[in-house]
Short mmCIF file of N, CA and C in Angstrom, two decimals:
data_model
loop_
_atom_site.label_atom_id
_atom_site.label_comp_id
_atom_site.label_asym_id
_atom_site.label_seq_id
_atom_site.Cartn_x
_atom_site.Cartn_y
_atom_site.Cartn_z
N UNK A 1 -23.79 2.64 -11.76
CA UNK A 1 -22.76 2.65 -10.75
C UNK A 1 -21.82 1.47 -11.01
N UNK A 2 -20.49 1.80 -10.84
CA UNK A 2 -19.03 0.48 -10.98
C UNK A 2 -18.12 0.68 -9.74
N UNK A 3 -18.37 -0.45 -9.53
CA UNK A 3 -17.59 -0.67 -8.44
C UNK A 3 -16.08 -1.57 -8.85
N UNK A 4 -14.78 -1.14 -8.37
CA UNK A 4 -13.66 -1.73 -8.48
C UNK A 4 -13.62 -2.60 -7.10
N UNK A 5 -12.22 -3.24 -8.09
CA UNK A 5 -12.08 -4.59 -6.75
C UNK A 5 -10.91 -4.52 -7.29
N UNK A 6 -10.44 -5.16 -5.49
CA UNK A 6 -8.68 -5.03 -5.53
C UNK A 6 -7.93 -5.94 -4.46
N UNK A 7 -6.83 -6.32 -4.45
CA UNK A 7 -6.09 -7.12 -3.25
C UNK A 7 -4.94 -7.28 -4.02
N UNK A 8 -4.34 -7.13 -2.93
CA UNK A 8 -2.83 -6.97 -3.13
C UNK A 8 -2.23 -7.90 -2.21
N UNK A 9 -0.82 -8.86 -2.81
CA UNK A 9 -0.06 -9.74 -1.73
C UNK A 9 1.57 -9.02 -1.90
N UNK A 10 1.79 -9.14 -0.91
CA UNK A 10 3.38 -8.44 -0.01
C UNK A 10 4.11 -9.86 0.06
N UNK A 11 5.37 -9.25 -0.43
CA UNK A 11 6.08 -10.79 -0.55
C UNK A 11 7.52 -10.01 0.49
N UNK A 12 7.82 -10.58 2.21
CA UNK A 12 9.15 -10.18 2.59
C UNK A 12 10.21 -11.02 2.30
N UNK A 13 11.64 -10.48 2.55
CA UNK A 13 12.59 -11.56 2.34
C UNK A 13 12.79 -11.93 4.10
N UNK A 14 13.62 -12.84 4.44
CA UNK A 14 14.16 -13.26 5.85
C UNK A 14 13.92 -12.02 6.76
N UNK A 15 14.60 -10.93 6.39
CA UNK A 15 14.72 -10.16 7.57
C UNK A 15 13.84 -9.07 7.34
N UNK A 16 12.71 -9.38 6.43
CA UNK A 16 11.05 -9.16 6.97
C UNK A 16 11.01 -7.32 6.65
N UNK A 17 11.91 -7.08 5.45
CA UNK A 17 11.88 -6.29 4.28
C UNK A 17 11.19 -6.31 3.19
N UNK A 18 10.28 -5.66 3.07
CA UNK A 18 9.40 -5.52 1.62
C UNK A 18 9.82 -5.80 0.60
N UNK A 19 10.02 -6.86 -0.28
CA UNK A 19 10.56 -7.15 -1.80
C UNK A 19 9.88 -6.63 -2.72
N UNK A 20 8.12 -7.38 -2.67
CA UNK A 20 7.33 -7.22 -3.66
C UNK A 20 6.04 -7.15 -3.04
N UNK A 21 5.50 -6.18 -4.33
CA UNK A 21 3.76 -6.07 -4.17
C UNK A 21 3.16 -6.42 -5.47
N UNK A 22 2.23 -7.43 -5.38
CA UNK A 22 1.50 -7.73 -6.46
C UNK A 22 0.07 -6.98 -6.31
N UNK A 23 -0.55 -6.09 -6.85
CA UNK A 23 -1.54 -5.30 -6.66
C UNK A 23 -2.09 -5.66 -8.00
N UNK A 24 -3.32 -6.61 -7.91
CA UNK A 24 -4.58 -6.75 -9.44
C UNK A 24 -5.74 -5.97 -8.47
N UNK A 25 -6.07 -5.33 -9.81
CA UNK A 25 -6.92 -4.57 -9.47
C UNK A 25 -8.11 -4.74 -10.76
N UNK A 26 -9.68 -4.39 -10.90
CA UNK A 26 -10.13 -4.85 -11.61
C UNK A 26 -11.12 -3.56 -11.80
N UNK A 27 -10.52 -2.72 -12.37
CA UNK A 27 -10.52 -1.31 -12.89
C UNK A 27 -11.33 -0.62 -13.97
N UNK A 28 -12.17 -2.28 -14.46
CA UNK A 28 -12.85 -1.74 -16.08
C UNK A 28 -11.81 -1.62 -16.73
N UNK A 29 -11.98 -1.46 -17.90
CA UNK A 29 -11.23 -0.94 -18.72
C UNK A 29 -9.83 -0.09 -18.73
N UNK A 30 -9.12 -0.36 -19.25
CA UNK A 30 -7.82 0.72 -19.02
C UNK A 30 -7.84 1.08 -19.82
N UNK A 31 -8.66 2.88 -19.78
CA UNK A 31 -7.53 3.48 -20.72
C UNK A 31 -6.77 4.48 -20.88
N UNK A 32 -5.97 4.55 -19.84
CA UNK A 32 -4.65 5.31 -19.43
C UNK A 32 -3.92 3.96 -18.73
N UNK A 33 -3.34 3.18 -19.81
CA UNK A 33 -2.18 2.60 -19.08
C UNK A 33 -0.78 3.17 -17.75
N UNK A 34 -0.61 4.17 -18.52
CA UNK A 34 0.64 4.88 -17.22
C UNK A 34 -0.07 5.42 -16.24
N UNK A 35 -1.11 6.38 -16.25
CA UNK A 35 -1.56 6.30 -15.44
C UNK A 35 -2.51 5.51 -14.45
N UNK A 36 -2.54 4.41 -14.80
CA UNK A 36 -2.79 3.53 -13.48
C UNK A 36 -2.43 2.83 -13.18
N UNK A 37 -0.99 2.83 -13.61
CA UNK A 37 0.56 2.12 -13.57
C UNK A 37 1.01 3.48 -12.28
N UNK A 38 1.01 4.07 -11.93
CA UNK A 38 1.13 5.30 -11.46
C UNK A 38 0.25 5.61 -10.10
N UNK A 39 -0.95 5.71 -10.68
CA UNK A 39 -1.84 5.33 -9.31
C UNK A 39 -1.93 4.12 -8.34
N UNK A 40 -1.12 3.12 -9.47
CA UNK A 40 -1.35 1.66 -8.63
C UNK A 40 -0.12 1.73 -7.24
N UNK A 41 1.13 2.16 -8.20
CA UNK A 41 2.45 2.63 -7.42
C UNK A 41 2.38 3.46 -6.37
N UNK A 42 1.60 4.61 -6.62
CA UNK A 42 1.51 5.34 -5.84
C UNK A 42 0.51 5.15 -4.21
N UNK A 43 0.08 4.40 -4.75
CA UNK A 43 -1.16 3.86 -3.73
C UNK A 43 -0.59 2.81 -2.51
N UNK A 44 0.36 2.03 -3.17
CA UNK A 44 1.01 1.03 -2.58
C UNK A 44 1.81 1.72 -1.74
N UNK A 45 2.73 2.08 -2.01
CA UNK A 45 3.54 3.26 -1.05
C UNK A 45 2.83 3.71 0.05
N UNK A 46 1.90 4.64 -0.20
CA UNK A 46 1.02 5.46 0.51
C UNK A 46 0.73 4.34 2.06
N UNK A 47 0.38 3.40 1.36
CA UNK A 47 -0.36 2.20 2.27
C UNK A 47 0.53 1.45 2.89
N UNK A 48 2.12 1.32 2.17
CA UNK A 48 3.22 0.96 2.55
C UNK A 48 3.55 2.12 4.45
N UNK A 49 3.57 3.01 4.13
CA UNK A 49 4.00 3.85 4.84
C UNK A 49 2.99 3.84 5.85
N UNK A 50 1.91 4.10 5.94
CA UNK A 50 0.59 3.91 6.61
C UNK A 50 1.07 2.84 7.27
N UNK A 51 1.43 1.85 7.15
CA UNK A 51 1.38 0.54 7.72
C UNK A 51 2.41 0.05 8.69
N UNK A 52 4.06 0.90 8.31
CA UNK A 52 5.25 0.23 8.45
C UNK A 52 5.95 1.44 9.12
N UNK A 53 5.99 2.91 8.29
CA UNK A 53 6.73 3.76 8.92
C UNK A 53 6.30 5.40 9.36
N UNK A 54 5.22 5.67 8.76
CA UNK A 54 4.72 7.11 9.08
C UNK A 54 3.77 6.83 10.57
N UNK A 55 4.33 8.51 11.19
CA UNK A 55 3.50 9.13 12.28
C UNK A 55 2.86 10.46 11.97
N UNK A 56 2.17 10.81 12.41
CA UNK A 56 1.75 11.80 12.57
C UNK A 56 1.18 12.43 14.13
N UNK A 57 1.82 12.66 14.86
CA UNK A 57 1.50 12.58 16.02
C UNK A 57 0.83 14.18 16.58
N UNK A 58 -0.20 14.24 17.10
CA UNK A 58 -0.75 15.59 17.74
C UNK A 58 -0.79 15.70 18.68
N UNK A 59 -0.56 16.80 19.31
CA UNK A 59 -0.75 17.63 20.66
C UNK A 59 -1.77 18.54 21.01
N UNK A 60 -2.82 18.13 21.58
CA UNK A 60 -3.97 19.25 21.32
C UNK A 60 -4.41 20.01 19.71
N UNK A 61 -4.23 18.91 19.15
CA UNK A 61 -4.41 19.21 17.61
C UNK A 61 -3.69 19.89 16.73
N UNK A 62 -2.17 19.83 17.03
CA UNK A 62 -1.29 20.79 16.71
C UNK A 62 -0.44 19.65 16.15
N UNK A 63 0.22 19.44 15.04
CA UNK A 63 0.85 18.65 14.39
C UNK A 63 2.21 18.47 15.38
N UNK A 64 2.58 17.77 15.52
CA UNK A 64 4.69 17.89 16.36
C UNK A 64 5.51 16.84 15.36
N UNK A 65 5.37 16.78 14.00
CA UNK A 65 5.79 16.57 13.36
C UNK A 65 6.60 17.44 12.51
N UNK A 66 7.75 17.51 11.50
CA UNK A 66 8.03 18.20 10.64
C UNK A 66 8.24 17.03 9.52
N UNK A 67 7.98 17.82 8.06
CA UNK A 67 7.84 16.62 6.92
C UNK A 67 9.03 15.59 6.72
N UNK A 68 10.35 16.16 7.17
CA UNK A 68 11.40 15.27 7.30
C UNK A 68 11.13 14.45 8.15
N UNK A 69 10.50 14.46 9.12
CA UNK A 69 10.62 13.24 10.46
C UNK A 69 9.26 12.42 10.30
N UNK A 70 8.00 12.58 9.11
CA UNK A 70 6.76 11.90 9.25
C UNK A 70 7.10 10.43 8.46
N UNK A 71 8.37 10.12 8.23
CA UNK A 71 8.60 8.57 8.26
C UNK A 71 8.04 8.25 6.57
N UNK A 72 7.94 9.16 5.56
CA UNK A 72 7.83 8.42 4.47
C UNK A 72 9.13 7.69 3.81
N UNK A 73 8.50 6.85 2.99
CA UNK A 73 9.69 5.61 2.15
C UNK A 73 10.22 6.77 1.75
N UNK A 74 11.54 6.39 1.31
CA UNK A 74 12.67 6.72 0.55
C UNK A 74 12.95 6.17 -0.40
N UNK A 75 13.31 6.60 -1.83
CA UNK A 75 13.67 5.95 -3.01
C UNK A 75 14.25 4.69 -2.45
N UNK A 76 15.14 4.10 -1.76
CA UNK A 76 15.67 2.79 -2.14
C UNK A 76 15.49 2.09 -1.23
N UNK A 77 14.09 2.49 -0.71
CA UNK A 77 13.58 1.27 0.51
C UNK A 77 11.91 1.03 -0.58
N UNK A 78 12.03 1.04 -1.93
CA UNK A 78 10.71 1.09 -2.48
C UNK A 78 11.03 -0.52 -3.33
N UNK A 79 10.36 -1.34 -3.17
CA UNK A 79 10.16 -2.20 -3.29
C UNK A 79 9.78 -2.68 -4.92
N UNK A 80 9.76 -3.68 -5.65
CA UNK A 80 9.40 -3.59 -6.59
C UNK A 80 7.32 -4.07 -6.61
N UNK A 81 7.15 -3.26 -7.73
CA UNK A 81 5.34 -3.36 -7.76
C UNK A 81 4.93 -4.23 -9.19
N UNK A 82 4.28 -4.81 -9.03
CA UNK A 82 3.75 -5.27 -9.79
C UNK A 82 2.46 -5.27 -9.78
N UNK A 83 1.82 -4.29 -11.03
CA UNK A 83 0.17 -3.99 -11.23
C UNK A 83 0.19 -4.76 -12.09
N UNK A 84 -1.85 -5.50 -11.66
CA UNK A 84 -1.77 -6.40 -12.61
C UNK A 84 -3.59 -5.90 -12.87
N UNK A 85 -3.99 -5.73 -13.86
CA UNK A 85 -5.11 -5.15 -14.64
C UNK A 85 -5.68 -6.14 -15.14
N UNK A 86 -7.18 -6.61 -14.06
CA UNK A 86 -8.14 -6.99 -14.55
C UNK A 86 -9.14 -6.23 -15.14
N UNK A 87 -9.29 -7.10 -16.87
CA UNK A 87 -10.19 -6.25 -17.60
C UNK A 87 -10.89 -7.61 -18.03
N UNK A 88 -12.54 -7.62 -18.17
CA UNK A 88 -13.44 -8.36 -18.83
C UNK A 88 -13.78 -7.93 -20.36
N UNK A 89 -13.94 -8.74 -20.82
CA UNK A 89 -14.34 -8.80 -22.38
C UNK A 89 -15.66 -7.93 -22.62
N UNK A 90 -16.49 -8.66 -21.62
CA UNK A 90 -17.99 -7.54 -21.41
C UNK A 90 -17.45 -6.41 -21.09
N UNK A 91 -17.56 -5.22 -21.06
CA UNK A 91 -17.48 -3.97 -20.92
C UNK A 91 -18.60 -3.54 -20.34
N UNK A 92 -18.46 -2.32 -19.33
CA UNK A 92 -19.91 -1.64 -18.67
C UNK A 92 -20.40 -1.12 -19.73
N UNK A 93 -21.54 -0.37 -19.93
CA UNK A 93 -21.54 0.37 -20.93
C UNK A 93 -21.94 2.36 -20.55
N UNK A 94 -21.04 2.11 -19.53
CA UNK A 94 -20.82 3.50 -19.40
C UNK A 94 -18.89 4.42 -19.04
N UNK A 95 -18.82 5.25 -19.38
CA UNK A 95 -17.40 5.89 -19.58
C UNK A 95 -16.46 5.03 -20.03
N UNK A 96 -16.84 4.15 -21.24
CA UNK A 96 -15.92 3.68 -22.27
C UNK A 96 -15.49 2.45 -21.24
N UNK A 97 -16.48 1.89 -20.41
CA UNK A 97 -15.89 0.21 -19.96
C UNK A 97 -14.94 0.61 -18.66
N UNK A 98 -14.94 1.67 -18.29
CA UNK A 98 -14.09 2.11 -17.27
C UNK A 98 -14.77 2.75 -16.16
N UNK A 99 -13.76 1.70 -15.10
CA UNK A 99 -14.49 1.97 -13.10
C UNK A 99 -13.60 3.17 -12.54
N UNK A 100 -12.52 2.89 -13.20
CA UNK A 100 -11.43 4.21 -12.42
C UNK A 100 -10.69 3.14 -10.93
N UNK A 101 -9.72 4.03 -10.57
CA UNK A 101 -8.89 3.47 -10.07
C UNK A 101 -8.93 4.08 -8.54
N UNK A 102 -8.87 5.26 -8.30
CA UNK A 102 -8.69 6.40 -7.07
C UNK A 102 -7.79 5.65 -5.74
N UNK A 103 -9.39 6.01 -4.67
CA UNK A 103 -8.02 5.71 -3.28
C UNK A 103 -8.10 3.72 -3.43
N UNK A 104 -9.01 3.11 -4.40
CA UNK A 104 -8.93 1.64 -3.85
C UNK A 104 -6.95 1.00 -3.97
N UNK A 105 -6.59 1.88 -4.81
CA UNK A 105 -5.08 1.32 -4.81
C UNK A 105 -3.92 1.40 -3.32
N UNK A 106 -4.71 2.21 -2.39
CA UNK A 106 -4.25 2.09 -1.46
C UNK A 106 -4.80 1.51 0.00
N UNK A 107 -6.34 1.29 -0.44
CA UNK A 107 -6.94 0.36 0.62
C UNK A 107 -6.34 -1.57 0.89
N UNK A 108 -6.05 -2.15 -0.26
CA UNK A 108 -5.74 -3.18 0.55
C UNK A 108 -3.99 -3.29 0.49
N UNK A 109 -3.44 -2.46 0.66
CA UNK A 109 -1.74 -2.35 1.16
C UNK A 109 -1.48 -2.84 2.48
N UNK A 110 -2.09 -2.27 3.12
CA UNK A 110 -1.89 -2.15 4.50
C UNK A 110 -2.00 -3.49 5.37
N UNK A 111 -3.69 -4.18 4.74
CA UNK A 111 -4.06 -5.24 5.65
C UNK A 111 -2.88 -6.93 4.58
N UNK A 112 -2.28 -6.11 3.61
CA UNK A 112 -1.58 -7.22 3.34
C UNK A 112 0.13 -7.36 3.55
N UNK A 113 -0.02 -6.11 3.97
CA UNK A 113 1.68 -6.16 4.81
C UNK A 113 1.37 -6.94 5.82
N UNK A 114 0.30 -6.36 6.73
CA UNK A 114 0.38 -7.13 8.43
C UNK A 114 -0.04 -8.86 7.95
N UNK A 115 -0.44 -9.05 7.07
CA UNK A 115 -0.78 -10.59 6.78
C UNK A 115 0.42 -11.35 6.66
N UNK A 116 1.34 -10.15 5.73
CA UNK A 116 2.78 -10.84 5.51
C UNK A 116 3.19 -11.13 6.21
N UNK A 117 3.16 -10.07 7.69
CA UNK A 117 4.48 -10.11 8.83
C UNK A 117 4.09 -11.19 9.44
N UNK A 118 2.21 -11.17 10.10
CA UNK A 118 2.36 -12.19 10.51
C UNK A 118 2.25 -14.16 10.18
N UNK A 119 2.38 -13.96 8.64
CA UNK A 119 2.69 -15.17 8.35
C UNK A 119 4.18 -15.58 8.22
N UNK A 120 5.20 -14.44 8.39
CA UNK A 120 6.40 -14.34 8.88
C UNK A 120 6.75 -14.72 10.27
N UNK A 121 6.47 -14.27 11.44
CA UNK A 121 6.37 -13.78 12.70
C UNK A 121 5.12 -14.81 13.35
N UNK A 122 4.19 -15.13 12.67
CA UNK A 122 2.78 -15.33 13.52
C UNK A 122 1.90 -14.85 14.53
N UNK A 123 2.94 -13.77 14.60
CA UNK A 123 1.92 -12.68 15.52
C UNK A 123 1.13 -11.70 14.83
N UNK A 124 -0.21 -11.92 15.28
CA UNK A 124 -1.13 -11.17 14.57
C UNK A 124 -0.83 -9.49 15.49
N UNK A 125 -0.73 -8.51 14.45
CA UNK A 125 -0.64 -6.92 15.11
C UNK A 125 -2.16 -6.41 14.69
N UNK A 126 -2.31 -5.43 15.38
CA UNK A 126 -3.48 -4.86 15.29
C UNK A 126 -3.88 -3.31 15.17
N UNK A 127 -2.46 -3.05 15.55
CA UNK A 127 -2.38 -1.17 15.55
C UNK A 127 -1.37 -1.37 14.12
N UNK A 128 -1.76 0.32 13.88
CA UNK A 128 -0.62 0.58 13.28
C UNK A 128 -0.05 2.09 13.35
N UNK A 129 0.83 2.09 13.30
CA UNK A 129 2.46 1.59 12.30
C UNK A 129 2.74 0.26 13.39
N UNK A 130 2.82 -1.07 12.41
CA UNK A 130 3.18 -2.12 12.87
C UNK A 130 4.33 -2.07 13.64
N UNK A 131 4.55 -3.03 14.94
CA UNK A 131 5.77 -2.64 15.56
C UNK A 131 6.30 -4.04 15.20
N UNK A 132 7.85 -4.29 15.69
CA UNK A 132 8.99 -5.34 15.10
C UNK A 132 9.20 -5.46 14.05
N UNK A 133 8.88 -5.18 12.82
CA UNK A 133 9.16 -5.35 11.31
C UNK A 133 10.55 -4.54 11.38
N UNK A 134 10.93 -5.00 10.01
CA UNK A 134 12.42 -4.01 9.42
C UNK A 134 12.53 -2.58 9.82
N UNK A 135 11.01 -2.06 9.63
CA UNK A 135 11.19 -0.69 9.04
C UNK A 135 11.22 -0.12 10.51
N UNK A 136 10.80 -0.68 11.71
CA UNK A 136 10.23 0.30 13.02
C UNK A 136 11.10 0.08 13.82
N UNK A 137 11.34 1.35 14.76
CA UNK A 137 12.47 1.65 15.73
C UNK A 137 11.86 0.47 16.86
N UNK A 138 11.25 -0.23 17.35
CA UNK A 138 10.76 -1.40 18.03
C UNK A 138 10.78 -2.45 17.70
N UNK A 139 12.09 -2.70 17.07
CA UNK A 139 12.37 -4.04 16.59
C UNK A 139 12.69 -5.13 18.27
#
């Protein structure tokens, strides 16, 4: 069994807009560079949105959303990413030194936006979609 490890830091500018994500992740071995250049991106987003701008709201279990209005990023609110690939010299010695990547690229997004805001802000939030940031109609 391999277990990955991961943490990611959110860098805002002044008016508490997403610049950057540094996401190391420690993946075993890489060997599909693009793709976990890809999964890393993709994960961040995911967790981006989770955090800052998607709803999904139900009514007796009935979606009242439509896909235009569930609040995902848009090309030019995407921030720049930076994956950074921890690999050890030791290797596992199973599936060629490789842990794989999956949903961990989007587990610590989330708890490192709200770290950002509130080392921005100093108010610790606790729900989410975070409220007062850039992205939320509760500014």
């Amino acid at each position: 069994m391999a277990y990955g490890y991961a943490t990611h830091v959110v860098i805002l500018d002044d008016d508490g807009r997403v610049t950057e994500v540094h996401a190391a992740h420690d993946s075993g071995k890489v060997v599909n560079p693009i793709a976990i250049q890809g999964q890393i991106e993709g994960g961040v987003l995911m967790g981006m949105g989770y955090a800052l701008t998607e709803r999904f709201d139900l009514k007796d279990c009935v979606q009242q959303v439509k896909f235009g209005t569930l609040g995902l990023f848009r090309a030019p609110d995407i921030p720049y990413i930076n994956a950074i690939y921890v690999e050890k010299d030791e290797l596992l010695d199973v599936g060629y030194g490789a842990k794989g990547i999956g949903e961990i690229a989007t587990i610590p997004t989330a708890p490192a936006v709200q770290n950002a805001y509130r080392a921005l802000t100093g108010e610790l939030q606790t729900e989410l979609r975070l409220k007062h940031t850039y992205y939320s109609r509760e500014k």
